[in-house]
mmCIF file of C-alpha atoms and ligand atoms in Angstrom:
data_model
loop_
_atom_site.group_PDB
_atom_site.id
_atom_site.type_symbol
_atom_site.label_atom_id
_atom_site.label_comp_id
_atom_site.label_asym_id
_atom_site.label_seq_id
_atom_site.Cartn_x
_atom_site.Cartn_y
_atom_site.Cartn_z
ATOM 1 C CA MET A 1 -5.143 -16.524 25.857
ATOM 2 C CA PRO A 2 -7.223 -19.383 25.426
ATOM 3 C CA SER A 3 -7.625 -22.143 23.304
ATOM 4 C CA CYS A 4 -8.398 -22.313 19.295
ATOM 5 C CA THR A 5 -12.185 -22.574 18.835
ATOM 6 C CA LEU A 6 -12.069 -24.900 15.895
ATOM 7 C CA CYS A 7 -8.955 -27.149 17.634
ATOM 8 C CA GLY A 8 -8.798 -26.694 21.163
ATOM 9 C CA GLU A 9 -4.678 -25.832 20.274
ATOM 10 C CA LYS A 10 -2.891 -22.865 21.898
ATOM 11 C CA ALA A 11 -4.799 -20.168 20.539
ATOM 12 C CA VAL A 12 -2.232 -17.597 18.650
ATOM 13 C CA MET A 13 -4.982 -14.514 18.121
ATOM 14 C CA SER A 14 -9.048 -13.406 19.313
ATOM 15 C CA SER A 15 -11.124 -11.765 16.412
ATOM 16 C CA SER A 16 -13.932 -9.489 17.372
ATOM 17 C CA TYR A 17 -15.699 -9.769 14.334
ATOM 18 C CA LEU A 18 -15.250 -14.065 13.849
ATOM 19 C CA GLN A 19 -15.920 -13.977 17.740
ATOM 20 C CA ALA A 20 -13.426 -16.849 18.041
ATOM 21 C CA TYR A 21 -9.816 -17.457 19.119
ATOM 22 C CA LEU A 22 -7.842 -19.710 16.321
ATOM 23 C CA CYS A 23 -4.507 -21.321 16.930
ATOM 24 C CA ARG A 24 -1.426 -20.742 14.714
ATOM 25 C CA GLU A 25 -2.640 -23.319 11.658
ATOM 26 C CA HIS A 26 -5.963 -22.136 11.471
ATOM 27 C CA PHE A 27 -4.991 -18.209 11.781
ATOM 28 C CA ILE A 28 -2.886 -18.934 8.539
ATOM 29 C CA LYS A 29 -5.213 -21.166 6.522
ATOM 30 C CA TYR A 30 -8.186 -18.745 7.055
ATOM 31 C CA PHE A 31 -5.863 -15.715 6.560
ATOM 32 C CA GLU A 32 -4.687 -17.298 2.714
ATOM 33 C CA LYS A 33 -7.728 -18.098 2.134
ATOM 34 C CA ARG A 34 -9.620 -14.664 2.378
ATOM 35 C CA VAL A 35 -6.729 -13.349 0.323
ATOM 36 C CA LYS A 36 -7.277 -15.627 -2.318
ATOM 37 C CA LEU A 37 -11.245 -15.138 -1.873
ATOM 38 C CA THR A 38 -10.545 -11.236 -2.343
ATOM 39 C CA ILE A 39 -8.307 -11.994 -5.170
ATOM 40 C CA ASN A 40 -11.203 -14.398 -6.836
ATOM 41 C CA ILE A 41 -13.922 -12.658 -6.285
ATOM 42 C CA LEU A 42 -12.931 -8.929 -6.932
ATOM 43 C CA GLY A 43 -11.078 -10.927 -9.922
ATOM 44 C CA LEU A 44 -8.039 -8.575 -9.283
ATOM 45 C CA ILE A 45 -5.393 -11.072 -11.257
ATOM 46 C CA ARG A 46 -6.228 -13.230 -14.169
ATOM 47 C CA PRO A 47 -4.774 -16.478 -15.111
ATOM 48 C CA GLY A 48 -1.550 -15.322 -17.687
ATOM 49 C CA GLU A 49 -1.233 -11.566 -16.145
ATOM 50 C CA ARG A 50 2.276 -10.159 -15.026
ATOM 51 C CA VAL A 51 1.724 -8.739 -11.639
ATOM 52 C CA ALA A 52 4.553 -6.328 -9.661
ATOM 53 C CA VAL A 53 4.063 -5.891 -6.254
ATOM 54 C CA ALA A 54 4.936 -2.679 -4.922
ATOM 55 C CA VAL A 55 7.566 -3.497 -2.053
ATOM 56 C CA SER A 56 8.681 -1.416 0.982
ATOM 57 C CA GLY A 57 10.063 -4.126 3.350
ATOM 58 C CA GLY A 58 7.084 -3.484 6.021
ATOM 59 C CA LYS A 59 4.916 -6.310 7.094
ATOM 60 C CA ASP A 60 2.010 -5.288 4.598
ATOM 61 C CA SER A 61 4.075 -5.415 1.382
ATOM 62 C CA LEU A 62 6.027 -8.384 1.894
ATOM 63 C CA THR A 63 3.050 -10.422 2.906
ATOM 64 C CA ALA A 64 1.389 -8.849 -0.344
ATOM 65 C CA LEU A 65 4.633 -10.457 -2.177
ATOM 66 C CA TYR A 66 4.901 -13.449 -0.305
ATOM 67 C CA LEU A 67 1.260 -14.853 -0.970
ATOM 68 C CA LEU A 68 1.414 -13.349 -4.570
ATOM 69 C CA SER A 69 4.331 -15.944 -5.239
ATOM 70 C CA LYS A 70 2.535 -18.286 -3.258
ATOM 71 C CA PHE A 71 -0.456 -18.525 -5.177
ATOM 72 C CA SER A 72 0.750 -17.587 -8.396
ATOM 73 C CA LYS A 73 1.671 -21.061 -9.876
ATOM 74 C CA ASP A 74 -1.803 -22.584 -9.341
ATOM 75 C CA MET A 75 -3.399 -19.308 -10.270
ATOM 76 C CA GLU A 76 -1.067 -19.036 -13.656
ATOM 77 C CA TYR A 77 0.080 -15.511 -13.374
ATOM 78 C CA GLU A 78 3.863 -14.156 -13.107
ATOM 79 C CA VAL A 79 5.096 -12.151 -9.986
ATOM 80 C CA PHE A 80 7.990 -9.609 -9.649
ATOM 81 C CA GLY A 81 8.955 -7.392 -6.612
ATOM 82 C CA LEU A 82 9.149 -3.520 -7.338
ATOM 83 C CA ALA A 83 10.962 -1.514 -4.887
ATOM 84 C CA ILE A 84 12.124 2.375 -4.707
ATOM 85 C CA ASP A 85 15.014 3.477 -2.265
ATOM 86 C CA GLU A 86 14.327 7.060 -1.367
ATOM 87 C CA GLY A 87 17.875 7.407 0.090
ATOM 88 C CA ILE A 88 17.001 7.693 3.685
ATOM 89 C CA LYS A 89 20.222 8.030 5.802
ATOM 90 C CA GLY A 90 19.332 4.955 8.478
ATOM 91 C CA TYR A 91 15.955 3.643 7.004
ATOM 92 C CA SER A 92 16.265 3.588 3.224
ATOM 93 C CA ASP A 93 19.761 1.878 3.435
ATOM 94 C CA LEU A 94 18.653 -0.809 5.797
ATOM 95 C CA ARG A 95 15.197 -1.314 4.450
ATOM 96 C CA ILE A 96 16.538 -2.419 0.957
ATOM 97 C CA LYS A 97 19.038 -5.085 2.284
ATOM 98 C CA CYS A 98 16.162 -6.540 4.068
ATOM 99 C CA LEU A 99 13.933 -6.696 1.058
ATOM 100 C CA LYS A 100 16.687 -7.926 -0.900
ATOM 101 C CA ASP A 101 17.143 -11.077 1.524
ATOM 102 C CA HIS A 102 13.234 -11.404 1.326
ATOM 103 C CA ALA A 103 13.360 -11.631 -2.387
ATOM 104 C CA ARG A 104 16.129 -13.929 -2.766
ATOM 105 C CA ASN A 105 14.455 -16.173 0.051
ATOM 106 C CA ILE A 106 11.172 -16.611 -1.819
ATOM 107 C CA GLY A 107 12.730 -16.801 -5.006
ATOM 108 C CA VAL A 108 11.169 -13.862 -6.405
ATOM 109 C CA GLU A 109 12.800 -11.386 -8.866
ATOM 110 C CA LEU A 110 13.120 -7.574 -7.624
ATOM 111 C CA HIS A 111 13.854 -4.591 -9.308
ATOM 112 C CA ILE A 112 15.120 -1.236 -7.388
ATOM 113 C CA VAL A 113 15.053 1.909 -8.575
ATOM 114 C CA SER A 114 16.056 4.968 -6.556
ATOM 115 C CA PHE A 115 15.381 8.696 -6.047
ATOM 116 C CA LYS A 116 18.325 9.765 -6.580
ATOM 117 C CA GLU A 117 19.092 8.139 -9.823
ATOM 118 C CA PHE A 118 15.745 9.413 -11.334
ATOM 119 C CA PHE A 119 14.931 12.475 -9.716
ATOM 120 C CA GLY A 120 18.898 13.759 -9.392
ATOM 121 C CA ALA A 121 18.187 13.866 -5.354
ATOM 122 C CA SER A 122 17.535 11.269 -2.281
ATOM 123 C CA LEU A 123 14.677 12.732 -0.205
ATOM 124 C CA ASP A 124 17.010 13.724 2.651
ATOM 125 C CA GLU A 125 18.200 16.389 -0.298
ATOM 126 C CA ILE A 126 14.410 16.686 -1.031
ATOM 127 C CA VAL A 127 13.726 17.944 2.571
ATOM 128 C CA LYS A 128 16.431 20.127 3.282
ATOM 129 C CA LEU A 129 15.368 22.065 0.219
ATOM 130 C CA LEU A 130 11.519 21.628 1.412
ATOM 131 C CA LYS A 131 13.052 23.336 4.379
ATOM 132 C CA GLU A 132 14.626 26.185 2.745
ATOM 133 C CA LYS A 133 11.535 26.787 0.816
ATOM 134 C CA GLY A 134 9.074 26.806 4.428
ATOM 135 C CA PHE A 135 8.526 23.975 4.926
ATOM 136 C CA GLU A 136 5.093 24.589 2.352
ATOM 137 C CA TYR A 137 4.785 20.735 1.467
ATOM 138 C CA LYS A 138 5.036 18.080 3.673
ATOM 139 C CA PRO A 139 8.071 15.378 3.223
ATOM 140 C CA CYS A 140 5.382 12.782 2.727
ATOM 141 C CA SER A 141 3.302 14.465 0.070
ATOM 142 C CA VAL A 142 6.559 15.036 -2.036
ATOM 143 C CA CYS A 143 7.456 11.514 -1.404
ATOM 144 C CA GLY A 144 4.371 9.539 -1.902
ATOM 145 C CA VAL A 145 4.119 11.667 -5.488
ATOM 146 C CA PHE A 146 7.171 10.475 -6.429
ATOM 147 C CA ARG A 147 6.835 7.154 -5.561
ATOM 148 C CA ARG A 148 3.258 6.448 -7.061
ATOM 149 C CA TYR A 149 5.216 8.167 -10.204
ATOM 150 C CA ILE A 150 7.970 5.653 -10.045
ATOM 151 C CA MET A 151 6.117 2.760 -9.236
ATOM 152 C CA ASN A 152 3.039 3.436 -12.431
ATOM 153 C CA LYS A 153 6.289 4.625 -15.069
ATOM 154 C CA PHE A 154 8.839 0.996 -13.684
ATOM 155 C CA ALA A 155 5.532 -1.198 -13.826
ATOM 156 C CA ARG A 156 4.470 -0.371 -17.156
ATOM 157 C CA GLU A 157 7.981 -0.211 -18.453
ATOM 158 C CA LEU A 158 8.571 -3.924 -17.070
ATOM 159 C CA LYS A 159 5.215 -5.040 -18.601
ATOM 160 C CA ALA A 160 3.179 -5.503 -15.914
ATOM 161 C CA ASP A 161 -0.511 -5.973 -16.327
ATOM 162 C CA LYS A 162 -1.362 -5.158 -12.736
ATOM 163 C CA LEU A 163 0.277 -3.132 -9.771
ATOM 164 C CA ALA A 164 0.182 -4.556 -6.395
ATOM 165 C CA THR A 165 0.178 -2.566 -3.364
ATOM 166 C CA GLY A 166 0.160 -3.924 0.374
ATOM 167 C CA HIS A 167 -2.293 -2.095 1.547
ATOM 168 C CA ASN A 168 -4.207 -3.475 4.324
ATOM 169 C CA LEU A 169 -7.668 -2.228 5.751
ATOM 170 C CA ASP A 170 -6.539 0.106 8.333
ATOM 171 C CA ASP A 171 -4.841 1.942 5.368
ATOM 172 C CA GLU A 172 -7.878 1.681 3.205
ATOM 173 C CA ILE A 173 -9.909 3.263 6.233
ATOM 174 C CA GLN A 174 -6.846 6.247 7.016
ATOM 175 C CA VAL A 175 -6.888 6.794 3.262
ATOM 176 C CA PHE A 176 -11.279 7.115 3.524
ATOM 177 C CA LEU A 177 -10.982 9.591 6.160
ATOM 178 C CA MET A 178 -8.243 11.659 5.419
ATOM 179 C CA ASN A 179 -10.029 11.996 2.108
ATOM 180 C CA ALA A 180 -12.780 13.289 3.959
ATOM 181 C CA ILE A 181 -10.760 15.544 6.088
ATOM 182 C CA ARG A 182 -10.124 17.085 2.826
ATOM 183 C CA GLY A 183 -13.206 16.634 0.602
ATOM 184 C CA ALA A 184 -11.370 14.949 -1.829
ATOM 185 C CA ILE A 185 -14.375 13.113 -3.318
ATOM 186 C CA PRO A 186 -13.533 11.619 -6.227
ATOM 187 C CA ASN A 187 -10.114 10.651 -4.417
ATOM 188 C CA ILE A 188 -13.062 8.228 -2.481
ATOM 189 C CA VAL A 189 -15.148 6.971 -5.397
ATOM 190 C CA ARG A 190 -11.598 6.065 -7.073
ATOM 191 C CA GLU A 191 -9.982 4.238 -4.102
ATOM 192 C CA GLY A 192 -11.054 0.494 -3.815
ATOM 193 C CA ALA A 193 -9.300 -3.043 -4.047
ATOM 194 C CA ILE A 194 -9.084 -2.331 -7.906
ATOM 195 C CA THR A 195 -8.076 1.011 -8.796
ATOM 196 C CA GLU A 196 -8.651 1.242 -12.596
ATOM 197 C CA TYR A 197 -8.144 4.246 -15.001
ATOM 198 C CA SER A 198 -9.225 2.614 -18.094
ATOM 199 C CA THR A 199 -8.905 6.089 -19.672
ATOM 200 C CA HIS A 200 -5.034 5.825 -19.795
ATOM 201 C CA LYS A 201 -3.170 3.327 -21.354
ATOM 202 C CA LYS A 202 0.046 4.352 -19.790
ATOM 203 C CA MET A 203 -1.657 3.735 -16.227
ATOM 204 C CA VAL A 204 -1.090 0.376 -14.620
ATOM 205 C CA PRO A 205 -4.197 -0.850 -12.685
ATOM 206 C CA ARG A 206 -3.629 -1.053 -8.853
ATOM 207 C CA ILE A 207 -4.684 -4.219 -6.906
ATOM 208 C CA LYS A 208 -4.741 -4.305 -3.098
ATOM 209 C CA PRO A 209 -5.068 -7.784 -2.045
ATOM 210 C CA LEU A 210 -5.393 -7.351 1.465
ATOM 211 C CA TYR A 211 -8.042 -4.802 1.228
ATOM 212 C CA PHE A 212 -9.723 -6.549 3.563
ATOM 213 C CA ILE A 213 -7.148 -7.632 6.159
ATOM 214 C CA PRO A 214 -6.922 -5.500 9.429
ATOM 215 C CA GLU A 215 -3.316 -4.715 10.426
ATOM 216 C CA LYS A 216 -3.341 -6.887 13.380
ATOM 217 C CA GLU A 217 -3.638 -9.334 11.733
ATOM 218 C CA SER A 218 -0.777 -8.865 8.824
ATOM 219 C CA LEU A 219 1.530 -8.445 11.693
ATOM 220 C CA ILE A 220 0.427 -11.672 13.221
ATOM 221 C CA TYR A 221 0.535 -13.834 10.080
ATOM 222 C CA SER A 222 4.104 -12.359 8.698
ATOM 223 C CA LYS A 223 5.520 -13.343 12.066
ATOM 224 C CA LEU A 224 3.673 -16.829 12.341
ATOM 225 C CA VAL A 225 5.164 -17.201 8.540
ATOM 226 C CA GLY A 226 8.658 -16.075 9.199
ATOM 227 C CA LEU A 227 8.673 -13.135 7.172
ATOM 228 C CA ASN A 228 12.101 -10.804 7.238
ATOM 229 C CA VAL A 229 10.136 -7.795 8.153
ATOM 230 C CA PHE A 230 12.104 -4.589 8.219
ATOM 231 C CA LEU A 231 11.254 -3.073 12.174
ATOM 232 C CA GLU A 232 14.789 -1.737 12.688
ATOM 233 C CA ALA A 233 14.083 1.766 11.947
ATOM 234 C CA LYS A 234 10.950 3.880 11.057
ATOM 235 C CA CYS A 235 10.950 7.037 8.355
ATOM 236 C CA PRO A 236 12.059 10.090 10.140
ATOM 237 C CA TYR A 237 9.606 12.199 8.330
ATOM 238 C CA VAL A 238 6.292 9.761 8.773
ATOM 239 C CA ILE A 239 5.651 12.486 12.261
ATOM 240 C CA HIS A 240 4.836 14.987 9.562
ATOM 241 C CA SER A 241 2.123 13.272 7.973
ATOM 242 C CA MET A 242 -1.837 13.523 8.417
ATOM 243 C CA ARG A 243 -2.189 9.910 8.583
ATOM 244 C CA HIS A 244 -0.502 9.723 11.989
ATOM 245 C CA PRO A 245 -3.109 11.380 14.139
ATOM 246 C CA VAL A 246 -5.785 9.319 12.017
ATOM 247 C CA ARG A 247 -4.656 6.206 12.560
ATOM 248 C CA ARG A 248 -4.022 7.065 16.575
ATOM 249 C CA TRP A 249 -8.080 8.006 16.836
ATOM 250 C CA LEU A 250 -9.197 5.082 14.639
ATOM 251 C CA ASN A 251 -7.583 2.187 17.103
ATOM 252 C CA LYS A 252 -8.748 4.051 19.813
ATOM 253 C CA MET A 253 -11.948 3.651 18.345
ATOM 254 C CA GLU A 254 -11.759 0.360 17.374
ATOM 255 C CA TRP A 255 -10.944 -0.404 21.442
ATOM 256 C CA GLU A 256 -13.389 1.205 22.399
ATOM 257 C CA ARG A 257 -16.132 0.238 19.922
ATOM 258 C CA PRO A 258 -15.030 -3.072 18.396
ATOM 259 C CA LEU A 259 -15.574 -3.409 14.534
ATOM 260 C CA THR A 260 -15.581 0.177 13.936
ATOM 261 C CA LYS A 261 -13.157 -0.734 11.452
ATOM 262 C CA TYR A 262 -15.209 -2.922 9.192
ATOM 263 C CA ARG A 263 -18.070 -0.329 9.607
ATOM 264 C CA ILE A 264 -16.427 2.226 8.696
ATOM 265 C CA ILE A 265 -14.926 0.419 5.514
ATOM 266 C CA ALA A 266 -18.667 -0.774 4.382
ATOM 267 C CA THR A 267 -20.015 3.121 4.771
ATOM 268 C CA LYS A 268 -16.841 3.671 2.384
ATOM 269 C CA GLU A 269 -18.043 0.764 0.072
ATOM 270 C CA VAL A 270 -21.493 2.489 0.200
ATOM 271 C CA ILE A 271 -20.237 5.989 -0.556
ATOM 272 C CA ALA A 272 -18.417 5.300 -3.259
ATOM 273 C CA SER A 273 -20.555 3.218 -5.134
ATOM 274 C CA MET A 274 -23.531 6.201 -4.680
ATOM 275 C CA LEU A 275 -21.457 8.986 -5.807
ATOM 276 C CA GLY A 276 -19.630 6.661 -8.594
ATOM 277 C CA LYS A 277 -23.344 6.695 -10.393
ATOM 278 C CA VAL A 278 -22.911 10.528 -10.399
ATOM 279 C CA GLU A 279 -19.425 10.847 -10.445
ATOM 280 C CA THR A 280 -17.910 8.820 -13.597
ATOM 281 C CA LYS A 281 -14.805 7.327 -13.889
ATOM 282 C CA ARG A 282 -12.439 10.070 -13.495
ATOM 283 C CA SER A 283 -10.702 10.625 -16.703
ATOM 284 C CA ILE A 284 -7.223 10.969 -17.038
ATOM 285 C CA GLY A 285 -5.081 13.237 -19.294
ATOM 286 C CA THR A 286 -1.132 13.716 -20.386
ATOM 287 C CA CYS A 287 0.740 15.564 -18.374
ATOM 288 C CA GLU A 288 2.612 18.373 -21.129
ATOM 289 C CA VAL A 289 6.004 18.187 -19.572
ATOM 290 C CA CYS A 290 6.822 13.947 -19.166
ATOM 291 C CA GLY A 291 4.275 12.767 -21.436
ATOM 292 C CA GLU A 292 2.730 10.689 -17.937
ATOM 293 C CA PRO A 293 -0.758 10.205 -17.048
ATOM 294 C CA SER A 294 -1.890 13.355 -15.498
ATOM 295 C CA SER A 295 -5.639 14.809 -14.179
ATOM 296 C CA THR A 296 -3.653 17.999 -14.700
ATOM 297 C CA ALA A 297 -2.386 19.570 -17.382
ATOM 298 C CA ILE A 298 1.299 19.651 -15.904
ATOM 299 C CA CYS A 299 1.586 16.210 -13.102
ATOM 300 C CA LYS A 300 2.007 16.745 -9.906
ATOM 301 C CA ALA A 301 5.935 14.898 -10.233
ATOM 302 C CA CYS A 302 6.695 17.510 -12.528
ATOM 303 C CA PHE A 303 5.236 20.037 -10.317
ATOM 304 C CA TYR A 304 7.012 19.727 -8.068
ATOM 305 C CA LYS A 305 10.756 18.771 -9.713
ATOM 306 C CA ASN A 306 9.878 22.343 -10.817
ATOM 307 C CA TYR A 307 9.188 23.580 -7.395
ATOM 308 C CA LEU A 308 12.232 21.710 -5.900
ATOM 309 C CA PHE A 309 14.976 22.074 -8.325
ATOM 310 C CA GLY A 310 13.271 24.432 -11.181
ATOM 311 C CA LYS A 311 13.288 21.902 -14.034
HETATM 312 FE FE1 LIG B 401 7.957 8.515 2.416
HETATM 313 FE FE2 LIG B 401 6.571 9.805 4.508
HETATM 314 FE FE3 LIG B 401 6.440 7.067 3.617
HETATM 315 FE FE4 LIG B 401 8.870 8.755 5.555
HETATM 316 S S1 LIG B 401 6.714 7.796 6.052
HETATM 317 S S2 LIG B 401 8.703 7.140 3.358
HETATM 318 S S3 LIG B 401 8.658 10.509 3.663
HETATM 319 S S4 LIG B 401 5.620 8.418 2.736
#
């Protein structure tokens, strides 16, 4: 790797959009400044707020928790971690242990909620049921709905004003492309660095401080600052996800045509703002079964609960 464009020290990364090489020190400063600017310019967090950070143990959520905790004193807000134990043998257990160590190391309170306690079945048990029923729904679809449900409910019950996630630039583009493939236009309008559901008081606004950070840079940062990232195992159900081929295609395009990712996110922002003028903020109702926010009469979590367990 050549030397840092700014100081001549050994570079740790090269950036095609900056057209520069950066050393450890300059990269860390640049990375942290960008996350702080995203928070400030987009008004993601206000002084006095309480922020729940959804942590999975991966590099992005640990980076989000680490940085939000680091900035919290100066920016005058409170932060805590919220994790979900899905109950995936050889994966969730190891990940939760890693997360507890990380939270202890950085002195942040961590709350853990398990699928088993909350829904009465672990994800492994749920996948068995899905198989028995002919795999009409994919594990990631059910897991994603259950996770979002728990995250919103517990963030609210723990008095969070915002729910932060570790979604990075690559995640956002993948979601945009998946929504485009499904033709889910309201989701394209709704997804962004801040997702507000002003129409339902039980919905905690979601924020994404790493919205403009490419996945590669988040990985480099987490390694450089020594975060205890969980790398030992992968979720065995990830292969069923649509995200998998979309991610591969996106990385291939970026490799062949540098800046593809930034062009797509810029296009997405323009489309979302143009559509937003027509498609007003989605109005959210209340689930007739559980009383949680829902855009349909019965929320997706209650639908899956009934499908899986008949309740
Ligand atoms: Fe859940 Fe899919 Fe993520 Fe596994 S890969 S934890 S099943 S969303």
